[in-house]
Amino acid sequence: MTDSRWSDAVAHAHAAGLLALTTHIDISDLSADLITVCEITDAVRNFVLRSEDRIEPYQALWAKTDPRPNALTSDQIQVLEAITRTTADAHLRVRALDLISLNSAGATRIAQTITMIDALSDAVTTADLDARLYGDIQRAFTVAKQFRAATDAAAARLDGAILTRLHRSENATEALNLGRLLRLARRAASDGAAIADTLIRVAHDPGAYIYTEEASQWLRISGDSNAADDRLIDVVESLRVEAEEFLRRPTPERVHHARHNVELAMDTLTRVPSGARDARGLSSLSADLNVLGRRAHRATVSLMRASTVALPDLRTVRASFLDAVSDQPGELAIAVFLHGVPLIDYEKFLVDATTRVHNRLIPFDVARVTIDPSGRIVNRSDHRNTEPVYDIPRNIWNAMMDAHTLHIVSVVNQLLAPQWAELSATQVIPLAEFVRSAHDSPLVPPHHDLMVAKALYYGFSGDFVTAAQLAAPEIEAIVRHHLGDAGAKTSVIGRTGMETENGLSSLVGHRMMVPVFTSDVAFAIRALFCGDGGANLRNDVAHGLLDEVTTSSARCFYAWWLLWRLVDAPFSNPELDHLAHENRVPAHPQTE
């Protein structure tokens, strides 16, 4: 029973318009009771709802000052009881009733829950529906599932109110939202066909496919899979036709819409069984959509405009390096070329990228798509994917890859390429010399001397694409060999007993990568050869994707230079496991 003190306070607050949101209103001059009412009302409105949580469905927005939703005091409950009898705000009334129920137990709680659900049924019938009431509906369905038979009648009344509102609604978005709420709660299955008819009736452009797709799901629930497949195919065809229309008069915006439509169509088509497609003579529809997607991607490439990024001015440094190369005898000139430009300082690079990300105007990473000239998507990042890359937050790793690309272009074009031109014009290094260097290097695995030497020889001769094609698998062999010597598992054994070597992308993710090679070298290999969102040179080599356009690209040059630098530098595996090393030595000597 509500104390008259709180009934009077809530009545006064209502009369003064204080049951509306008062967060930005100065209430300091009000009486203590009115302030309490205002504070509780605002707190209740601001509680964060997690409708699927049966134990603690509400969380206080301001944990230090707001009431605890699951542990309200007697006075706070009395304020809420008075609010439920006074307010015209349907959402506030339903939420207050739910909180009162949540702070009760036994039969009392069930009775109060039924009262809350019935109040929500009334709100669905008469109130303007918004996101808050949709959340209340989800909460009511969760509670009804929790109490089952005790609340079945009240839940059925809520179903009826929602269905009546849905079928009478001329608001397409409202009908769609109500239909989704029922479907996700697995309610009203027997009304599936009628719901589908209503959704198709209220559907309108643009975005009609959303309603048709929802209708399809209801038809499947009702048991009419054939009609459900028909509706999905209608969606696919509608998106395809619209995409083709966009591509007839391509502009950047229209091509973007075409790509989006094709992706939606392909995603929707995956929900139509292949047998259903074949029965309708649509066996080639998936291939047709792929072709249309390629057209859209090629149009995207054709409409792109070059974006110029100012490179750091390294002319002064370049002049000093060229002087050093030209003034030194052969071996010293090569040493300047290989070691005069340091590898990226990984720790500093990480700090700089983290700072850039945190200082961004937009605090999240946007989705990015990389398209090759043929219209093929070769890389896609999803801002919803927050899985770390090599233990680095994905958005920071993406920032590092952007900076890495700029670094390679700057260093190769302004420093390394001019030095190579000077070296190759004044030095002659035969293949045998590269073989000797590879043989003498502790980095190069046994029996890889010649292949590493050929990679270095072709690069020094100016054939950087061939050098890169040889460098990628040799880098993989180097990583596998030294990780294996450190006791790392570098292969997997299948159910048939066949042993398969792990690829470079898997190897560089091993926890021993940094202890064996240092953080700077590990980053250089990951970013250039297989890093997510990076140059991914190993993938292009493995799948034959290097072509004439990439022959002189900075990344091929840098891959060749990096391999030569690593071969020329001192190396000792600090994590060498002698037992693991001995186990990898062949039982009989091998010959070249």
XYZ file of C-alpha atoms in Angstrom:
592
model
C 0.000 0.000 0.000
C 1.417 3.356 -1.012
C 2.019 5.901 1.742
C -0.079 9.048 1.161
C 3.148 11.054 1.471
C 4.490 9.583 -1.759
C 1.095 9.618 -3.475
C 0.850 13.345 -2.768
C 4.431 13.977 -3.878
C 3.922 12.124 -7.177
C 0.580 13.933 -7.738
C 2.270 17.307 -7.207
C 5.141 16.328 -9.495
C 2.687 15.249 -12.198
C 0.687 18.465 -11.917
C 3.896 20.490 -12.236
C 5.053 18.496 -15.271
C 7.970 17.035 -13.358
C 7.331 13.417 -14.341
C 8.767 14.316 -17.724
C 12.529 14.039 -18.140
C 14.071 16.465 -15.641
C 17.767 15.778 -16.103
C 18.353 19.277 -17.459
C 15.931 21.076 -15.127
C 17.068 22.807 -11.947
C 15.157 21.035 -9.165
C 17.243 22.332 -6.294
C 14.465 24.656 -5.065
C 11.888 21.869 -4.785
C 10.935 20.070 -1.593
C 12.950 17.016 -0.608
C 10.086 14.658 -1.519
C 9.639 16.219 -4.969
C 13.377 15.971 -5.588
C 13.248 12.283 -4.606
C 10.355 11.666 -7.026
C 12.169 13.440 -9.866
C 15.415 11.586 -9.238
C 13.722 8.173 -9.095
C 11.679 8.902 -12.224
C 14.732 9.929 -14.223
C 16.766 6.996 -12.938
C 14.034 4.524 -13.912
C 13.820 6.004 -17.406
C 17.601 5.811 -17.774
C 18.062 2.260 -16.528
C 19.820 0.282 -19.264
C 17.615 -2.634 -20.305
C 19.079 -6.012 -21.214
C 15.816 -7.713 -22.052
C 17.282 -11.214 -22.383
C 18.804 -11.167 -18.866
C 16.387 -12.851 -16.457
C 18.405 -12.140 -13.294
C 19.471 -8.504 -13.693
C 17.585 -7.089 -16.676
C 18.231 -3.470 -15.651
C 21.489 -1.688 -14.954
C 21.786 1.762 -13.401
C 23.181 4.356 -15.808
C 24.973 6.111 -12.947
C 25.954 3.287 -10.638
C 27.153 5.523 -7.803
C 24.031 7.695 -7.519
C 21.096 5.857 -9.112
C 18.937 3.342 -7.214
C 19.861 -0.315 -7.607
C 17.181 -1.814 -9.901
C 17.129 -5.179 -8.105
C 17.305 -3.735 -4.581
C 14.876 -0.808 -4.357
C 13.956 0.549 -0.948
C 10.398 0.578 0.387
C 10.104 4.333 -0.289
C 11.354 3.930 -3.855
C 8.835 1.161 -4.519
C 6.028 3.314 -3.128
C 7.064 6.137 -5.457
C 6.887 3.730 -8.405
C 3.468 2.457 -7.321
C 2.174 6.024 -7.245
C 3.703 6.709 -10.667
C 1.913 3.710 -12.210
C -1.447 5.196 -11.126
C -0.628 8.730 -12.251
C 1.548 8.894 -15.341
C 0.252 8.932 -18.904
C 3.666 7.854 -20.184
C 3.103 4.228 -21.246
C 6.785 3.322 -21.190
C 7.340 4.810 -17.727
C 4.286 3.000 -16.378
C 5.318 -0.387 -17.822
C 8.890 -0.054 -16.609
C 7.748 0.980 -13.096
C 5.452 -2.063 -12.926
C 8.286 -4.323 -14.080
C 10.655 -2.954 -11.427
C 8.018 -3.411 -8.716
C 7.629 -7.036 -9.851
C 11.387 -7.524 -9.951
C 11.622 -6.473 -6.308
C 8.897 -8.919 -5.225
C 8.792 -12.681 -4.817
C 6.481 -15.671 -5.093
C 2.841 -15.274 -6.024
C 3.055 -11.507 -5.547
C 5.714 -11.263 -8.226
C 3.686 -13.330 -10.687
C 0.591 -11.200 -10.107
C 2.577 -7.996 -10.601
C 4.213 -9.420 -13.731
C 0.768 -10.145 -15.181
C -0.225 -6.563 -14.369
C 2.865 -5.309 -16.224
C 2.156 -7.428 -19.307
C -1.487 -6.290 -19.381
C -0.379 -2.656 -19.078
C 1.921 -3.255 -22.039
C -0.965 -4.771 -24.019
C -2.957 -1.590 -23.394
C 0.043 0.506 -24.503
C 0.423 -1.486 -27.726
C -3.255 -0.849 -28.481
C -3.287 2.895 -27.815
C 0.192 4.431 -27.542
C 2.639 5.637 -30.164
C 5.182 2.849 -30.440
C 8.881 3.710 -30.208
C 12.157 1.961 -29.466
C 11.489 2.069 -25.711
C 8.206 0.188 -25.996
C 9.738 -2.309 -28.421
C 12.311 -3.018 -25.707
C 9.499 -3.405 -23.168
C 7.834 -5.973 -25.449
C 11.061 -7.990 -25.642
C 11.304 -7.845 -21.860
C 7.685 -9.022 -21.449
C 8.269 -12.016 -23.728
C 11.389 -12.955 -21.726
C 9.445 -12.802 -18.458
C 6.539 -14.768 -19.943
C 8.946 -17.526 -20.979
C 10.393 -17.511 -17.465
C 7.056 -17.974 -15.671
C 5.446 -20.100 -18.411
C 1.929 -21.306 -17.501
C 1.416 -18.620 -14.847
C 1.688 -15.852 -17.426
C 0.501 -17.675 -20.570
C -2.902 -15.953 -20.615
C -1.359 -12.482 -20.211
C 1.246 -13.243 -22.888
C -1.517 -14.422 -25.239
C -3.340 -11.112 -24.674
C -0.126 -9.278 -25.561
C 0.217 -11.416 -28.718
C -3.343 -10.476 -29.666
C -2.708 -6.765 -29.107
C 0.443 -6.876 -31.220
C -1.230 -8.811 -34.029
C -4.197 -6.429 -34.090
C -1.869 -3.453 -34.228
C 0.283 -5.072 -36.913
C -2.616 -5.988 -39.230
C -4.281 -2.582 -38.878
C -1.091 -0.564 -39.222
C -0.448 1.550 -42.269
C 3.044 2.290 -40.963
C 5.331 -0.158 -42.753
C 8.231 0.236 -40.315
C 5.954 -0.351 -37.339
C 4.488 -3.494 -38.896
C 7.970 -4.770 -39.712
C 9.240 -4.165 -36.164
C 6.227 -5.860 -34.580
C 6.581 -8.836 -36.904
C 10.255 -9.200 -36.036
C 9.533 -8.991 -32.309
C 7.025 -11.819 -32.571
C 9.288 -13.943 -34.740
C 12.383 -13.529 -32.571
C 10.327 -14.420 -29.504
C 8.898 -17.435 -31.391
C 5.358 -16.260 -30.880
C 2.238 -16.335 -33.098
C 3.493 -19.130 -35.364
C -0.077 -20.025 -36.370
C -0.547 -16.496 -37.752
C 2.557 -16.680 -39.949
C 0.760 -16.581 -43.300
C -1.420 -13.628 -42.260
C 1.620 -11.711 -40.973
C 3.404 -12.357 -44.266
C 0.417 -11.007 -46.229
C 0.343 -7.857 -44.115
C 4.070 -7.218 -44.516
C 3.829 -7.570 -48.288
C 0.787 -5.257 -48.303
C 2.516 -2.456 -46.415
C 5.859 -2.828 -48.212
C 6.970 0.249 -50.070
C 10.033 1.491 -51.927
C 12.808 2.115 -51.198
C 13.749 -0.906 -49.148
C 10.763 -3.084 -50.001
C 13.000 -6.161 -50.011
C 13.289 -5.903 -46.206
C 9.560 -6.515 -45.824
C 9.506 -9.278 -48.433
C 12.389 -11.015 -46.702
C 10.627 -10.844 -43.322
C 7.449 -12.148 -44.992
C 9.476 -15.078 -46.342
C 10.592 -16.014 -42.836
C 6.986 -15.986 -41.618
C 5.895 -18.152 -44.528
C 8.578 -20.672 -43.626
C 7.386 -20.631 -40.000
C 3.851 -21.291 -41.193
C 5.082 -24.360 -43.103
C 4.866 -22.980 -46.643
C 8.504 -23.348 -47.672
C 7.658 -23.118 -51.358
C 6.068 -19.698 -50.945
C 8.940 -18.633 -48.671
C 11.462 -19.493 -51.401
C 9.369 -17.583 -53.940
C 9.477 -14.467 -51.764
C 13.248 -14.739 -51.308
C 13.752 -15.114 -55.039
C 11.538 -12.044 -55.508
C 13.953 -10.195 -53.233
C 16.980 -11.415 -55.198
C 15.428 -10.474 -58.548
C 14.358 -7.055 -57.290
C 17.868 -6.299 -56.026
C 19.444 -7.607 -59.246
C 17.226 -5.513 -61.516
C 17.846 -2.423 -59.422
C 21.611 -3.032 -59.482
C 21.593 -3.357 -63.275
C 19.661 -0.100 -63.544
C 22.222 1.657 -61.356
C 25.049 0.386 -63.596
C 23.409 1.639 -66.817
C 24.196 5.218 -65.797
C 27.113 4.789 -63.418
C 28.102 7.497 -60.987
C 30.080 6.891 -57.791
C 26.913 6.920 -55.716
C 24.920 4.699 -58.093
C 27.779 2.195 -58.388
C 27.987 2.044 -54.599
C 24.266 1.222 -54.452
C 24.715 -1.411 -57.173
C 27.493 -3.139 -55.229
C 25.396 -3.041 -52.069
C 22.401 -4.545 -53.882
C 24.447 -7.362 -55.374
C 25.914 -8.276 -51.988
C 22.442 -8.316 -50.432
C 21.125 -10.420 -53.316
C 23.937 -12.981 -52.956
C 23.426 -13.159 -49.209
C 19.671 -13.648 -49.666
C 20.159 -16.319 -52.336
C 22.164 -18.460 -49.910
C 18.938 -18.977 -47.946
C 17.216 -20.567 -50.948
C 18.062 -24.291 -51.190
C 19.845 -25.278 -54.396
C 17.042 -27.717 -55.176
C 14.491 -24.903 -55.038
C 16.622 -22.858 -57.434
C 16.999 -25.766 -59.844
C 13.249 -26.421 -59.804
C 12.642 -22.821 -60.886
C 15.274 -22.897 -63.626
C 17.565 -20.597 -61.666
C 20.638 -22.803 -61.365
C 22.855 -20.095 -62.863
C 21.507 -17.239 -60.721
C 24.446 -17.361 -58.311
C 26.951 -17.207 -61.191
C 24.976 -14.367 -62.785
C 25.152 -12.384 -59.547
C 28.901 -12.970 -59.377
C 29.279 -11.562 -62.879
C 27.115 -8.578 -61.950
C 29.214 -8.048 -58.838
C 32.384 -7.993 -60.915
C 30.771 -5.405 -63.212
C 29.946 -3.233 -60.226
C 33.456 -3.565 -58.800
C 35.067 -2.747 -62.162
C 32.836 0.300 -62.408
C 34.009 1.299 -58.946
C 37.639 1.056 -60.039
C 36.961 3.005 -63.249
C 35.350 5.851 -61.308
C 38.094 6.084 -58.705
C 40.220 9.175 -58.612
C 43.793 9.142 -57.422
C 44.273 10.453 -53.922
C 47.717 11.956 -53.513
C 49.448 11.615 -50.170
C 52.457 13.818 -49.613
C 55.491 11.627 -48.991
C 58.133 12.660 -46.476
C 60.871 14.668 -48.188
C 63.972 12.491 -47.953
C 66.114 14.333 -50.509
C 68.783 15.350 -47.990
C 69.022 11.817 -46.600
C 69.031 10.374 -50.126
C 71.939 12.575 -51.163
C 74.045 11.459 -48.208
C 73.220 7.783 -48.830
C 74.056 8.050 -52.532
C 77.350 9.682 -51.659
C 78.076 6.900 -49.188
C 77.309 4.223 -51.785
C 79.344 5.839 -54.549
C 82.316 6.666 -52.304
C 82.721 3.185 -50.800
C 84.302 0.068 -52.253
C 82.040 -2.826 -53.194
C 81.350 -4.581 -49.892
C 81.011 -1.354 -47.911
C 78.672 0.141 -50.525
C 76.481 -2.962 -50.250
C 76.525 -2.680 -46.447
C 75.336 0.934 -46.704
C 72.552 -0.138 -49.072
C 71.399 -2.993 -46.839
C 71.808 -1.473 -43.400
C 71.813 2.273 -43.914
C 67.996 2.277 -43.880
C 66.752 0.738 -40.611
C 63.759 -1.547 -40.307
C 60.626 -0.047 -38.810
C 60.898 0.378 -35.053
C 57.921 -1.764 -34.101
C 57.375 -0.346 -30.614
C 57.453 3.274 -31.809
C 55.274 2.397 -34.820
C 52.686 0.849 -32.493
C 52.658 3.875 -30.169
C 52.272 6.284 -33.105
C 49.385 4.259 -34.596
C 47.659 4.036 -31.214
C 47.927 7.801 -30.790
C 46.493 8.427 -34.263
C 43.547 6.114 -33.640
C 42.734 7.662 -30.264
C 42.924 11.179 -31.713
C 40.589 10.410 -34.607
C 37.474 12.498 -35.012
C 35.600 9.251 -35.730
C 36.554 6.850 -32.952
C 35.830 3.616 -34.835
C 37.273 1.947 -37.888
C 35.098 2.061 -41.005
C 34.702 -0.947 -43.249
C 37.238 -1.008 -46.078
C 37.228 -2.969 -49.340
C 40.194 -3.533 -51.664
C 39.259 -4.213 -55.307
C 41.725 -5.259 -57.995
C 41.457 -3.854 -61.560
C 39.414 -6.887 -62.708
C 36.687 -6.085 -60.176
C 37.642 -8.848 -57.734
C 37.450 -8.085 -54.013
C 40.843 -9.056 -52.598
C 40.461 -7.747 -49.069
C 37.574 -6.645 -46.908
C 37.628 -5.303 -43.376
C 34.547 -5.188 -41.197
C 34.374 -2.508 -38.490
C 32.261 -4.905 -36.434
C 35.139 -7.385 -36.340
C 37.116 -6.480 -33.228
C 39.236 -9.629 -33.078
C 42.878 -8.602 -32.454
C 45.574 -9.094 -35.078
C 48.772 -10.474 -33.526
C 47.460 -9.328 -30.127
C 46.980 -5.765 -31.412
C 43.473 -4.212 -31.495
C 42.255 -4.470 -35.082
C 41.654 -0.742 -35.584
C 45.213 0.020 -34.440
C 46.623 -2.726 -36.675
C 44.762 -1.224 -39.650
C 46.306 2.162 -38.857
C 49.728 0.497 -38.744
C 49.148 -1.085 -42.144
C 48.214 2.292 -43.647
C 51.423 3.792 -42.281
C 53.427 0.739 -43.380
C 52.295 1.175 -46.992
C 53.338 4.835 -46.925
C 56.674 3.887 -45.349
C 57.498 1.307 -48.035
C 56.625 3.662 -50.905
C 58.655 6.491 -49.362
C 61.731 4.434 -48.500
C 61.843 2.492 -51.770
C 61.178 5.377 -54.145
C 63.324 7.964 -52.387
C 66.153 5.943 -50.852
C 66.515 2.299 -51.801
C 65.713 2.425 -55.523
C 68.172 5.268 -56.251
C 70.852 3.437 -54.248
C 70.195 0.204 -56.130
C 70.472 2.069 -59.441
C 73.876 3.382 -58.358
C 75.008 -0.021 -57.117
C 73.844 -2.003 -60.138
C 75.558 0.470 -62.458
C 78.898 0.147 -60.686
C 78.902 -3.362 -59.225
C 78.718 -6.802 -60.824
C 77.638 -9.570 -58.429
C 77.490 -13.035 -59.984
C 75.024 -15.695 -58.846
C 77.883 -17.657 -57.267
C 78.550 -14.766 -54.886
C 74.937 -14.746 -53.738
C 75.106 -18.535 -53.274
C 78.165 -18.078 -51.055
C 76.401 -15.384 -49.000
C 73.312 -17.551 -48.536
C 75.429 -20.588 -47.621
C 77.373 -18.609 -45.018
C 74.245 -17.098 -43.447
C 73.007 -18.851 -40.281
C 69.528 -17.603 -41.172
C 69.139 -19.635 -44.371
C 67.933 -23.233 -43.771
C 69.989 -26.130 -45.121
C 69.509 -26.849 -48.840
C 67.898 -23.451 -49.507
C 71.122 -21.684 -50.479
C 70.511 -21.742 -54.226
C 66.865 -20.620 -54.110
C 67.648 -17.727 -51.779
C 70.627 -16.799 -53.956
C 68.466 -16.782 -57.091
C 65.939 -14.481 -55.417
C 68.743 -12.050 -54.521
C 70.374 -12.340 -57.959
C 67.161 -11.633 -59.896
C 66.387 -8.641 -57.710
C 69.863 -7.164 -58.114
C 69.437 -7.627 -61.874
C 66.230 -5.563 -61.766
C 63.667 -8.389 -62.061
C 61.880 -7.610 -58.806
C 58.707 -9.568 -59.507
C 60.683 -12.809 -59.975
C 62.699 -11.945 -56.894
C 59.484 -11.471 -54.894
C 58.058 -14.741 -56.216
C 61.135 -16.549 -54.941
C 61.490 -14.518 -51.743
C 58.009 -15.273 -50.376
C 58.402 -19.078 -50.107
C 61.994 -18.691 -48.889
C 60.880 -16.355 -46.098
C 58.324 -19.038 -45.177
C 61.052 -21.693 -45.132
C 63.233 -19.485 -42.919
C 60.418 -18.847 -40.448
C 59.407 -22.523 -40.336
C 62.975 -23.723 -39.835
C 63.846 -21.441 -36.942
C 60.472 -21.739 -35.198
C 60.867 -25.506 -35.441
C 64.359 -25.247 -33.941
C 62.786 -23.338 -31.040
C 60.423 -26.240 -30.373
C 57.374 -24.698 -32.035
C 54.874 -26.979 -33.736
C 55.023 -26.084 -37.448
C 52.808 -28.798 -38.921
C 49.587 -30.683 -38.269
C 48.840 -34.392 -38.558
C 45.447 -35.278 -39.996
C 43.212 -38.216 -39.159
C 44.850 -40.290 -41.909
C 48.273 -39.740 -40.366
C 49.392 -37.394 -43.138
C 51.491 -34.476 -41.899
C 50.818 -31.070 -43.447
C 53.090 -28.062 -43.006
C 51.513 -24.885 -41.669
C 51.537 -21.934 -44.052
C 53.288 -18.624 -43.419
C 50.110 -16.900 -42.201
C 49.807 -19.506 -39.456
C 53.512 -19.572 -38.644
C 53.922 -15.825 -38.114
C 51.108 -15.889 -35.570
C 53.010 -18.290 -33.321
C 53.951 -16.944 -29.893
C 57.644 -17.766 -30.566
C 57.831 -15.472 -33.602
C 59.005 -12.404 -31.674
C 61.408 -14.218 -29.286
C 63.107 -15.895 -32.258
C 63.251 -13.022 -34.764
C 62.776 -9.837 -32.632
C 59.698 -7.625 -32.773
C 61.033 -5.476 -35.631
C 61.777 -8.407 -37.959
C 58.550 -10.192 -37.000
C 56.539 -7.076 -37.848
C 58.408 -6.594 -41.141
C 57.535 -10.147 -42.242
C 53.950 -10.049 -40.994
C 53.134 -6.671 -42.534
C 54.736 -7.322 -45.920
C 53.955 -10.969 -46.582
C 50.765 -11.954 -44.811
C 49.429 -9.331 -42.406
C 45.658 -8.865 -42.398
C 44.979 -5.645 -44.314
C 48.614 -5.280 -45.371
C 50.560 -5.961 -48.571
C 49.820 -9.719 -48.314
C 52.545 -10.479 -50.852
C 52.699 -14.168 -49.978
C 49.045 -14.596 -50.988
C 49.596 -12.862 -54.334
C 52.620 -15.050 -55.059
C 50.886 -18.278 -54.028
C 47.839 -17.607 -56.201
C 49.570 -16.147 -59.254
C 48.227 -12.644 -58.741
C 51.444 -10.723 -59.484
C 51.415 -9.230 -62.962
C 53.234 -6.666 -65.081
C 51.603 -3.829 -63.178
C 53.202 -4.993 -59.927
C 56.602 -5.816 -61.438
C 58.134 -2.520 -60.362
C 55.952 -1.985 -57.317
C 57.562 -0.870 -54.096
C 56.451 -3.954 -52.186
C 58.276 -6.361 -54.565
C 61.417 -4.264 -54.323
C 61.128 -4.076 -50.534
C 60.603 -7.857 -50.255
C 63.805 -8.466 -52.194
C 65.743 -5.899 -50.147
C 64.382 -7.278 -46.855
C 65.450 -10.844 -47.710
C 68.948 -9.676 -48.667
C 69.233 -7.595 -45.496
C 68.198 -10.522 -43.290
C 70.611 -12.889 -45.051
C 73.475 -10.408 -44.687
C 72.815 -9.635 -41.003
C 74.166 -11.707 -38.100
C 71.612 -14.185 -36.750
C 71.457 -16.553 -33.820
C 68.295 -18.244 -32.609
C 68.039 -17.247 -28.927
C 65.318 -19.839 -28.346
C 67.204 -22.756 -29.906
C 66.036 -26.072 -28.498
C 68.861 -28.521 -29.199
C 66.626 -31.572 -28.868
C 64.085 -30.087 -31.305
C 66.923 -29.208 -33.668
C 68.389 -32.721 -33.561
C 64.963 -34.254 -34.207
C 64.708 -32.207 -37.410
C 68.087 -33.302 -38.804
C 67.666 -35.954 -41.560
C 68.778 -39.511 -40.730
C 70.978 -39.576 -43.847
C 72.863 -36.646 -45.353
C 71.167 -34.972 -48.290
C 73.019 -33.706 -51.333
C 72.326 -30.609 -53.307
